Amino acid sequence: MSDSVDRRSVLKGVAVSAAALSPIGEVLGAEPDGLQFEPPVSFSYELFKQQARDRAHAPYVPPPRPSPEVLQKINYEEWGKIRFRDSYALFAQGPGPFPVTFFHLGLFFQKAVGMHVIEGDQSRKIIYEQAYFDMPASSPAHQLPAGAGFAGLRIQESRDGELDWHKNDWVAFLGAAYFRAIGELRQYGLSARGVALDVAVADRSEEFPDFTEFYIDSQPDGNTLTLYALLEGPSIVGAFKFLMTRTNAVIMDIEANLFTRAQVSRFGIAPVTSMYWFSETKKQTAIDWRPEVHDSDGLEMWAGNGERLWRPLNNPPRIMVSAFSDNNPRGFGLMQRDRVFDHYEDGVYYDRRPSLWVEPLPGADGKGWGKGSIQLCEIPTDDEIHDNVVAMWVPEDPVPANAELQLRYKLYWVATSPFPPDLGIVWATRLGRGGQPGQPRPKGVRKFMVEWLGGPLKDLPFGVTPELVVSTSRGKFGPYQLVEAVPDGVPGHWRAQFDLIVDGNDPVELRAFLKAGDKTVTETWMFQYHPFESGLGGTSG
């Protein structure tokens, strides 16, 4: 009998004995042929936060990587053949409505993550067993020892709902501090992260902390599941509390208690990560057969002063970080506004990808997030497999070592903004050659066409044309400007076009909105234009 088999027998014996003595074992129905648990330990939210604070004053210890030589063999193809068995799902028989299943370790997910179940004032760790997973007889995963650990978790749909919980999940935590949820259109897309540390900082590498321990509360509150997550990296330790509610959308009420070990230059709070390759704005000729490819098409912002802003996403020629200064922002998010299937023509359903809105909430001191900026990092990409866009809140001052931050915010995984502006929203951004059709096109001139839809635009009296207000950080506008109703019969659908004349290759920041009389009737369009990338670096437009 091998050492691994001996250890498996010992662990299983300890778990079964403890289950018989523990109220958690009774609630979870732990049996010799079910999930196995370590003996119970005390748990409370205050204790959890204190443990995180204490860890921040100790040296960083990376999470374990069991049998790295085996994990190297579990490549993406082999990993995809491993399935968690529904019969072992946590809460498969209650008490909560949402069963929980687990991801297996593999080449791309090598760090073992601890899974714990909470019942009252105790928690118990789930022991990894190969029996929990259905895998081919030839799978390298058979070589992993008992107790190796898990890669992540997912929360299945309600057992009492209209969807088959065995086949459908609505939240997944997998890889570093990433997590994601489906929206109202029941499709995964962009991801959120616990924190983002030093994204695109010139003199240091980005740090990717990990969620190393999860504590799942066995007592549900209606359609809300509570999850606690311990985050740790060389520069930070964090104690997160997630109250995750499943309605038509997914709403997460998050409390994050963060303790720093070292100073962080760009401290990203509530980071959202997405993919943008190209859209109707512009794309290289024949780069792909599809009209558009993106999980998100813009950054929507609701400033502390009430201004509503829309920044279309770019696939820039180099890494770009844009900062939008604010004081106590009301919200921001990476959104997918284009919901027309024909604009994508793809079976992976980009038209259904969720939008993710971040709503800052006052902390225990009653204060908001204070001064800082919503920062947008855009990274060049030549394929859809890369998440190349990050949006986050960054405090005005760098976060020093030995700091403590307590933050609260909500995440809304939705189809459209949960707090839509009472204004016309930006519907499309299109670029073309400057000048007028039928006449020679001037060099170094780019035409912009911006569309707005809805809000007060629907109520404009017949014959009234809104006025375009547009500004640029450099260059000058051509003489030709036009504002007109889009001739598609849709009420409140207007577009404005203008030409920009600019020299050099440095980015240009543009702003525009429509007004009727002295009243603003649309959100503000903001765009970062790259002349060289767009073919205007001394060449014809």
Coordinates of C-alpha atoms in Angstrom, one line a residue:
M1 CA 0.0 0.0 0.0
S2 CA 1.5 3.4 -1.1
D3 CA 2.1 6.3 1.3
S4 CA -0.6 8.3 -0.6
V5 CA -3.2 5.6 0.0
D6 CA -2.2 5.4 3.7
R7 CA -2.6 9.1 4.1
R8 CA -5.9 9.1 2.2
S9 CA -7.2 6.5 4.6
V10 CA -6.0 8.4 7.7
L11 CA -7.5 11.7 6.5
K12 CA -10.8 10.0 5.6
G13 CA -11.0 8.4 9.0
V14 CA -10.3 11.7 10.8
A15 CA -12.9 13.5 8.7
V16 CA -15.6 10.9 9.2
S17 CA -15.1 10.8 13.0
A18 CA -15.1 14.6 13.2
A19 CA -18.3 14.8 11.1
A20 CA -20.1 12.5 13.5
L21 CA -19.3 14.8 16.4
S22 CA -19.8 18.2 14.7
P23 CA -23.0 20.1 14.1
I24 CA -21.4 21.0 10.7
G25 CA -21.3 17.4 9.8
E26 CA -24.9 17.0 10.7
V27 CA -26.0 19.9 8.6
L28 CA -23.9 18.9 5.6
G29 CA -24.7 15.3 5.8
A30 CA -21.1 14.2 5.7
E31 CA -20.8 10.4 5.2
P32 CA -17.9 8.1 4.3
D33 CA -18.9 8.2 0.6
G34 CA -19.5 12.1 0.6
L35 CA -17.3 15.1 1.1
Q36 CA -14.7 14.7 3.7
F37 CA -13.8 17.4 6.3
E38 CA -11.1 18.3 8.8
P39 CA -12.0 18.8 12.4
P40 CA -13.9 22.0 13.2
V41 CA -12.3 25.3 14.3
S42 CA -13.7 28.5 15.6
F43 CA -14.9 31.1 13.0
S44 CA -16.3 34.6 13.1
Y45 CA -16.0 37.5 10.8
E46 CA -14.1 39.5 13.4
L47 CA -11.7 36.6 13.9
F48 CA -11.2 36.3 10.2
K49 CA -10.3 39.9 9.8
Q50 CA -7.9 39.8 12.7
Q51 CA -6.2 36.7 11.3
A52 CA -5.7 38.7 8.0
R53 CA -4.3 41.6 9.9
D54 CA -1.9 39.3 11.8
R55 CA -0.7 37.7 8.5
A56 CA 0.1 41.1 7.1
H57 CA 2.8 41.5 9.9
A58 CA 4.4 38.2 9.0
P59 CA 6.6 37.3 6.0
Y60 CA 4.7 36.3 2.8
V61 CA 4.4 32.6 2.2
P62 CA 3.2 31.6 -1.3
P63 CA 0.3 29.2 -1.5
P64 CA 1.3 25.6 -2.0
R65 CA 1.7 24.0 -5.4
P66 CA 1.2 20.2 -4.8
S67 CA 3.2 17.9 -7.0
P68 CA 4.3 20.6 -9.6
E69 CA 5.6 17.8 -11.9
V70 CA 2.1 16.3 -12.1
L71 CA 0.4 19.6 -12.5
Q72 CA 2.6 20.4 -15.5
K73 CA 1.0 17.4 -17.2
I74 CA -2.6 18.5 -16.7
N75 CA -2.6 20.9 -19.6
Y76 CA -5.7 22.7 -20.8
E77 CA -7.0 19.7 -22.8
E78 CA -6.5 17.3 -19.9
W79 CA -7.9 19.8 -17.4
G80 CA -11.0 20.1 -19.5
K81 CA -11.7 16.4 -19.2
I82 CA -11.9 16.6 -15.4
R83 CA -15.5 17.2 -14.1
F84 CA -16.7 17.6 -10.6
R85 CA -19.3 15.0 -9.8
D86 CA -22.6 16.6 -8.9
S87 CA -23.3 13.9 -6.3
Y88 CA -20.5 15.5 -4.2
A89 CA -21.7 19.1 -4.6
L90 CA -21.7 21.1 -1.4
F91 CA -25.3 21.8 -0.4
A92 CA -26.6 19.4 -3.0
Q93 CA -29.4 18.5 -0.5
G94 CA -29.5 21.9 1.2
P95 CA -29.6 23.8 3.5
G96 CA -29.2 26.6 1.0
P97 CA -30.7 26.7 -2.5
F98 CA -27.4 26.9 -4.3
P99 CA -25.1 23.9 -4.6
V100 CA -21.4 24.6 -4.8
T101 CA -18.9 22.7 -6.9
F102 CA -15.1 22.9 -7.2
F103 CA -12.4 23.3 -9.9
H104 CA -9.5 20.9 -10.2
L105 CA -5.9 21.9 -10.1
G106 CA -3.9 22.0 -13.4
L107 CA -1.2 23.5 -15.4
F108 CA -2.8 27.0 -15.5
F109 CA -4.2 26.8 -11.9
Q110 CA -1.4 25.3 -9.9
K111 CA -1.9 27.0 -6.5
A112 CA -4.0 25.1 -4.0
V113 CA -6.9 27.0 -2.6
G114 CA -8.4 26.0 0.8
M115 CA -12.2 25.4 0.9
H116 CA -14.1 25.7 4.2
V117 CA -17.7 25.4 5.3
I118 CA -19.2 27.6 8.0
E119 CA -21.9 26.5 10.4
G120 CA -22.6 28.8 13.3
D121 CA -19.4 29.8 15.0
Q122 CA -17.3 27.0 13.5
S123 CA -15.8 26.2 10.1
R124 CA -14.3 23.0 8.7
K125 CA -12.0 22.5 5.8
I126 CA -13.0 20.2 2.9
I127 CA -10.4 17.6 2.1
Y128 CA -9.6 17.1 -1.6
E129 CA -10.3 13.6 -2.8
Q130 CA -9.9 12.3 -6.4
A131 CA -13.3 10.6 -6.0
Y132 CA -15.0 14.0 -6.2
F133 CA -14.0 14.2 -9.8
D134 CA -14.9 12.3 -12.9
M135 CA -11.6 11.9 -15.0
P136 CA -10.3 9.6 -17.6
A137 CA -8.3 6.6 -16.4
S138 CA -5.3 8.0 -18.2
S139 CA -5.5 11.4 -16.6
P140 CA -2.3 12.7 -14.9
A141 CA -4.5 13.9 -12.1
H142 CA -4.6 10.4 -10.7
Q143 CA -1.0 10.9 -9.6
L144 CA -1.9 13.8 -7.2
P145 CA -2.0 12.9 -3.5
A146 CA -5.0 13.1 -1.3
G147 CA -5.5 16.5 0.3
A148 CA -3.9 18.2 -2.7
G149 CA -6.5 21.0 -2.7
F150 CA -8.7 22.8 -5.2
A151 CA -8.2 25.5 -7.8
G152 CA -11.5 27.4 -7.3
L153 CA -15.2 27.1 -6.9
R154 CA -18.4 27.8 -8.6
I155 CA -22.0 28.4 -7.4
Q156 CA -24.7 26.5 -9.3
E157 CA -28.2 27.8 -10.0
S158 CA -30.9 27.1 -7.4
R159 CA -32.1 23.6 -7.1
D160 CA -35.7 25.0 -7.0
G161 CA -35.3 27.3 -10.1
E162 CA -36.2 26.9 -13.7
L163 CA -32.7 26.1 -14.7
D164 CA -31.0 22.7 -14.3
W165 CA -28.4 23.4 -11.5
H166 CA -26.3 20.5 -12.7
K167 CA -25.6 22.3 -15.9
N168 CA -25.7 26.0 -15.0
D169 CA -23.7 28.1 -12.6
W170 CA -23.9 31.9 -11.9
V171 CA -20.6 32.7 -10.1
A172 CA -17.1 31.4 -10.4
F173 CA -13.8 32.1 -8.5
L174 CA -10.8 30.8 -10.4
G175 CA -7.2 31.9 -10.8
A176 CA -5.4 34.5 -8.6
A177 CA -8.0 37.0 -7.3
Y178 CA -10.3 36.8 -10.3
F179 CA -14.0 36.1 -10.2
R180 CA -16.9 36.5 -12.5
A181 CA -20.7 36.1 -12.7
I182 CA -23.3 35.9 -15.4
G183 CA -25.7 38.8 -16.0
E184 CA -29.3 39.0 -17.0
L185 CA -28.5 37.4 -20.3
R186 CA -27.1 34.3 -18.6
Q187 CA -23.6 34.5 -20.2
Y188 CA -20.1 34.9 -18.7
G189 CA -17.8 37.5 -20.0
L190 CA -15.6 40.0 -18.2
S191 CA -14.1 39.5 -14.8
A192 CA -13.6 41.3 -11.5
R193 CA -10.6 41.1 -9.2
G194 CA -9.9 41.5 -5.5
V195 CA -7.4 44.3 -6.1
A196 CA -5.0 45.4 -8.9
L197 CA -1.5 46.3 -7.7
D198 CA 0.8 48.4 -9.9
V199 CA -0.8 47.9 -13.2
A200 CA 1.3 49.4 -16.0
V201 CA 3.9 51.0 -13.6
A202 CA 7.1 51.6 -15.5
D203 CA 9.6 50.7 -12.8
R204 CA 8.0 47.6 -11.3
S205 CA 6.0 44.5 -12.3
E206 CA 2.4 44.1 -11.6
E207 CA 1.6 42.0 -8.5
F208 CA -1.1 39.3 -8.7
P209 CA -2.3 38.4 -5.2
D210 CA -4.3 35.2 -4.7
F211 CA -7.5 34.2 -3.0
T212 CA -6.0 31.5 -0.9
E213 CA -8.9 30.5 1.4
F214 CA -12.6 30.5 0.9
Y215 CA -15.2 30.1 3.7
I216 CA -18.7 29.3 2.5
D217 CA -21.6 30.0 4.8
S218 CA -24.0 27.1 5.0
Q219 CA -26.9 29.3 6.2
P220 CA -28.6 31.0 3.2
D221 CA -30.6 34.3 3.4
G222 CA -33.2 33.8 0.7
N223 CA -31.4 34.2 -2.7
T224 CA -28.2 35.5 -1.1
L225 CA -25.1 33.3 -0.4
T226 CA -22.3 34.6 1.9
L227 CA -18.7 33.9 1.0
Y228 CA -15.5 35.0 2.8
A229 CA -12.2 35.1 1.0
L230 CA -8.7 35.5 2.2
L231 CA -6.4 37.4 -0.3
E232 CA -2.7 37.4 0.0
G233 CA 0.4 38.5 -1.9
P234 CA 3.8 39.8 -1.2
S235 CA 2.5 43.4 -0.6
I236 CA -1.0 42.8 0.8
V237 CA -3.4 40.7 2.8
G238 CA -7.1 41.1 2.5
A239 CA -10.2 39.8 4.2
F240 CA -13.2 39.9 1.8
K241 CA -16.9 39.4 2.6
F242 CA -19.2 38.7 -0.4
L243 CA -23.0 38.8 -0.1
M244 CA -24.0 37.5 -3.5
T245 CA -27.6 37.7 -4.6
R246 CA -29.1 35.9 -7.5
T247 CA -32.1 37.7 -9.1
N248 CA -32.5 38.3 -12.8
A249 CA -29.0 39.7 -12.5
V250 CA -26.2 39.0 -10.0
I251 CA -25.5 41.6 -7.3
M252 CA -22.5 41.4 -4.9
D253 CA -22.3 43.5 -1.8
I254 CA -18.6 43.5 -0.9
E255 CA -16.7 44.5 2.2
A256 CA -12.9 44.5 1.8
N257 CA -10.5 44.9 4.7
L258 CA -7.0 45.4 3.3
F259 CA -3.7 45.4 5.1
T260 CA -0.5 46.3 3.2
R261 CA 3.0 44.9 3.7
A262 CA 4.7 47.3 1.3
Q263 CA 3.9 50.5 -0.5
V264 CA 1.9 50.3 -3.7
S265 CA 2.2 53.0 -6.3
R266 CA -1.0 52.3 -8.3
F267 CA -3.5 50.7 -5.9
G268 CA -6.4 49.6 -7.9
I269 CA -9.7 49.2 -6.0
A270 CA -12.7 47.3 -7.4
P271 CA -10.8 46.4 -10.6
V272 CA -12.8 45.2 -13.6
T273 CA -11.0 43.3 -16.4
S274 CA -12.3 42.8 -19.9
M275 CA -11.4 42.2 -23.6
Y276 CA -11.7 44.7 -26.4
W277 CA -10.2 43.8 -29.8
F278 CA -12.2 45.8 -32.4
S279 CA -15.6 47.2 -33.0
E280 CA -17.5 49.4 -35.5
T281 CA -15.3 52.3 -34.5
K282 CA -12.4 51.0 -36.7
K283 CA -10.6 47.8 -37.5
Q284 CA -7.8 46.7 -39.8
T285 CA -8.9 45.5 -43.2
A286 CA -9.7 41.7 -43.2
I287 CA -8.2 41.3 -39.7
D288 CA -11.1 38.9 -38.9
W289 CA -14.3 37.7 -40.5
R290 CA -16.5 39.0 -37.7
P291 CA -17.7 42.7 -37.7
E292 CA -16.9 43.2 -34.0
V293 CA -15.1 41.2 -31.2
H294 CA -15.3 42.5 -27.6
D295 CA -16.6 41.7 -24.2
S296 CA -17.1 45.4 -23.4
D297 CA -17.3 48.4 -25.7
G298 CA -17.0 51.3 -23.2
L299 CA -16.2 52.8 -19.8
E300 CA -19.3 54.4 -18.3
M301 CA -18.7 56.9 -15.4
W302 CA -21.0 58.7 -13.0
A303 CA -18.9 61.5 -11.4
G304 CA -19.2 62.8 -7.9
N305 CA -20.5 66.1 -9.3
G306 CA -23.3 64.2 -11.2
E307 CA -21.7 64.4 -14.7
R308 CA -22.4 61.3 -16.9
L309 CA -19.5 60.2 -19.1
W310 CA -18.9 57.6 -21.8
R311 CA -15.4 56.6 -23.0
P312 CA -15.4 54.1 -25.9
L313 CA -12.7 51.5 -25.6
N314 CA -9.5 51.4 -27.7
N315 CA -7.1 48.8 -28.9
P316 CA -4.1 51.2 -28.7
P317 CA -0.7 51.0 -30.4
R318 CA 1.0 50.8 -27.0
I319 CA 0.0 50.5 -23.4
M320 CA -2.1 53.5 -22.4
V321 CA -3.4 54.5 -18.9
S322 CA -6.0 57.2 -18.7
A323 CA -7.0 58.8 -15.4
F324 CA -10.3 60.6 -14.8
S325 CA -10.0 62.6 -11.6
D326 CA -12.9 62.6 -9.2
N327 CA -14.0 63.0 -5.6
N328 CA -16.3 60.4 -4.2
P329 CA -17.5 58.9 -7.6
R330 CA -21.0 57.6 -7.7
G331 CA -20.1 54.7 -10.0
F332 CA -18.3 53.3 -13.0
G333 CA -18.2 50.2 -15.1
L334 CA -17.1 48.4 -18.2
M335 CA -20.2 48.0 -20.2
Q336 CA -21.4 46.1 -23.3
R337 CA -24.0 48.4 -24.9
D338 CA -24.1 46.7 -28.4
R339 CA -26.6 43.9 -28.0
V340 CA -27.2 43.1 -31.7
F341 CA -26.2 39.6 -32.7
D342 CA -25.6 40.6 -36.3
H343 CA -22.9 43.0 -35.2
Y344 CA -20.8 40.0 -34.0
E345 CA -22.0 36.9 -36.0
D346 CA -20.3 34.6 -33.5
G347 CA -21.6 31.6 -31.6
V348 CA -19.8 32.6 -28.4
Y349 CA -22.5 35.3 -27.9
Y350 CA -20.6 38.5 -27.4
D351 CA -24.0 40.2 -27.7
R352 CA -25.0 38.6 -24.4
R353 CA -21.8 39.4 -22.4
P354 CA -22.6 41.1 -19.0
S355 CA -21.8 44.7 -18.2
L356 CA -20.3 45.2 -14.7
W357 CA -21.1 48.3 -12.7
V358 CA -19.2 49.3 -9.5
E359 CA -21.1 51.4 -6.9
P360 CA -18.9 52.8 -4.1
L361 CA -20.5 52.7 -0.7
P362 CA -19.7 54.6 2.5
G363 CA -17.4 52.8 4.9
A364 CA -17.8 52.3 8.6
D365 CA -16.8 55.9 9.1
G366 CA -19.6 57.1 6.8
K367 CA -17.2 58.5 4.3
G368 CA -16.9 57.7 0.6
W369 CA -13.8 56.9 -1.4
G370 CA -12.5 60.4 -1.3
K371 CA -10.2 61.9 -3.9
G372 CA -8.6 59.9 -6.6
S373 CA -9.3 58.8 -10.2
I374 CA -11.0 56.2 -12.3
Q375 CA -8.2 54.8 -14.3
L376 CA -8.5 52.9 -17.5
C377 CA -5.6 50.7 -18.7
E378 CA -5.7 49.6 -22.3
I379 CA -3.2 47.1 -23.7
P380 CA -2.6 46.3 -27.4
T381 CA -3.9 42.9 -28.5
D382 CA -4.1 41.0 -31.8
D383 CA -6.6 38.3 -30.6
E384 CA -9.6 37.8 -28.4
I385 CA -7.9 35.4 -26.0
H386 CA -6.3 38.3 -24.0
D387 CA -8.0 40.4 -21.3
N388 CA -6.4 43.7 -22.3
V389 CA -8.6 46.3 -20.5
V390 CA -8.6 47.2 -16.8
A391 CA -10.8 49.8 -15.1
M392 CA -10.4 50.6 -11.4
W393 CA -10.5 53.3 -8.7
V394 CA -7.1 54.6 -7.6
P395 CA -6.7 56.8 -4.5
E396 CA -5.1 60.2 -5.0
D397 CA -2.1 59.3 -2.6
P398 CA 0.0 56.1 -2.9
V399 CA -0.9 53.5 -0.3
P400 CA 2.0 53.1 2.1
A401 CA 3.2 50.0 3.9
N402 CA 1.4 49.0 7.1
A403 CA -1.8 50.7 6.0
E404 CA -5.3 49.5 6.7
L405 CA -8.1 50.2 4.3
Q406 CA -11.8 49.3 4.8
L407 CA -13.9 49.5 1.7
R408 CA -17.5 48.8 0.7
Y409 CA -18.9 48.6 -2.7
K410 CA -21.5 46.8 -4.8
L411 CA -21.0 45.0 -8.1
Y412 CA -23.9 44.7 -10.5
W413 CA -23.6 42.1 -13.3
V414 CA -26.3 43.3 -15.6
A415 CA -27.3 43.9 -19.2
T416 CA -27.5 47.7 -18.9
S417 CA -26.6 50.3 -16.3
P418 CA -28.4 49.8 -13.0
F419 CA -28.5 53.6 -12.7
P420 CA -29.1 54.8 -16.3
P421 CA -28.7 58.6 -16.9
D422 CA -31.7 60.7 -17.7
L423 CA -29.8 61.7 -20.9
G424 CA -29.2 60.5 -24.3
I425 CA -26.5 57.8 -24.2
V426 CA -23.6 57.3 -26.6
W427 CA -24.8 54.6 -29.1
A428 CA -21.8 54.4 -31.5
T429 CA -18.5 56.0 -32.4
R430 CA -17.3 55.8 -36.0
L431 CA -14.1 57.0 -37.7
G432 CA -13.6 57.8 -41.4
R433 CA -11.7 59.9 -43.8
G434 CA -12.1 63.6 -43.4
G435 CA -13.7 65.9 -46.0
Q436 CA -16.8 65.6 -48.0
P437 CA -18.0 62.8 -50.3
G438 CA -17.3 63.5 -54.0
Q439 CA -14.5 65.9 -53.3
P440 CA -10.7 65.3 -52.9
R441 CA -10.0 64.0 -49.4
P442 CA -7.5 66.2 -47.5
K443 CA -4.5 64.7 -45.9
G444 CA -4.1 64.6 -42.1
V445 CA -7.9 64.9 -41.5
R446 CA -10.0 62.4 -39.7
K447 CA -13.8 62.4 -39.6
F448 CA -15.7 61.4 -36.4
M449 CA -19.3 60.3 -36.3
V450 CA -20.9 60.1 -32.8
E451 CA -24.4 58.7 -32.2
W452 CA -26.6 59.4 -29.2
L453 CA -29.9 57.7 -28.4
G454 CA -32.8 58.4 -26.0
G455 CA -33.3 60.6 -23.0
P456 CA -34.5 64.2 -23.8
L457 CA -33.6 63.7 -27.5
K458 CA -36.9 61.8 -27.8
D459 CA -38.8 64.8 -26.7
L460 CA -37.3 67.5 -28.9
P461 CA -40.0 69.5 -30.7
F462 CA -40.2 68.9 -34.5
G463 CA -37.7 71.1 -36.3
V464 CA -35.4 71.6 -33.3
T465 CA -31.9 70.4 -33.9
P466 CA -29.6 70.0 -30.8
E467 CA -26.2 71.8 -30.8
L468 CA -22.9 70.0 -30.8
V469 CA -20.4 71.1 -28.1
V470 CA -17.0 69.6 -28.9
S471 CA -13.4 70.2 -27.7
T472 CA -10.0 68.8 -28.3
S473 CA -6.7 68.6 -26.4
R474 CA -4.8 69.6 -29.5
G475 CA -5.3 70.1 -33.2
K476 CA -8.2 72.0 -34.7
F477 CA -11.6 71.2 -36.1
G478 CA -12.4 71.5 -39.8
P479 CA -15.2 73.8 -41.1
Y480 CA -17.6 71.0 -41.8
Q481 CA -19.9 69.9 -38.9
L482 CA -23.3 68.4 -39.0
V483 CA -25.9 67.3 -36.4
E484 CA -28.9 65.4 -37.8
A485 CA -31.5 62.8 -36.8
V486 CA -30.4 59.3 -37.9
P487 CA -32.8 58.4 -40.7
D488 CA -33.8 55.0 -39.2
G489 CA -37.1 56.0 -37.7
V490 CA -36.0 55.5 -34.1
P491 CA -37.2 58.4 -31.9
G492 CA -34.4 60.2 -30.2
H493 CA -31.6 58.8 -32.4
W494 CA -29.2 61.6 -33.4
R495 CA -25.7 61.8 -34.7
A496 CA -23.0 64.5 -35.0
Q497 CA -20.0 64.5 -37.4
F498 CA -17.0 66.7 -37.4
D499 CA -13.5 66.7 -38.9
L500 CA -10.2 66.9 -36.8
I501 CA -7.0 68.3 -38.3
V502 CA -4.0 67.2 -36.2
D503 CA -0.2 66.8 -36.7
G504 CA 2.1 64.3 -35.1
N505 CA 1.4 61.0 -33.5
D506 CA 0.7 61.9 -29.9
P507 CA -2.8 60.9 -28.6
V508 CA -5.6 63.4 -28.8
E509 CA -8.3 63.7 -26.1
L510 CA -11.7 64.6 -27.4
R511 CA -15.0 65.5 -25.6
A512 CA -18.4 66.2 -27.1
F513 CA -22.1 66.4 -26.0
L514 CA -25.3 67.7 -27.4
K515 CA -27.4 70.5 -25.8
A516 CA -30.8 72.1 -26.6
G517 CA -30.8 75.7 -25.6
D518 CA -29.0 75.9 -22.3
K519 CA -29.8 72.3 -21.3
T520 CA -27.4 69.4 -21.7
V521 CA -29.4 66.5 -23.3
T522 CA -26.7 63.8 -23.7
E523 CA -24.0 62.2 -21.6
T524 CA -20.5 63.4 -22.5
W525 CA -18.6 61.4 -25.1
M526 CA -14.8 61.2 -24.4
F527 CA -12.4 59.6 -26.9
Q528 CA -8.7 59.0 -27.1
Y529 CA -7.6 59.3 -30.7
H530 CA -4.3 57.8 -31.9
P531 CA -3.4 59.5 -35.2
F532 CA -0.4 57.2 -36.1
E533 CA -2.4 54.0 -35.4
S534 CA -5.3 55.4 -37.5
G535 CA -3.1 56.1 -40.5
L536 CA -2.7 59.8 -40.1
G537 CA 1.0 60.0 -39.3
G538 CA 1.9 62.1 -42.3
T539 CA -0.1 59.9 -44.7
S540 CA -3.5 60.5 -46.3
G541 CA -6.5 59.9 -44.2

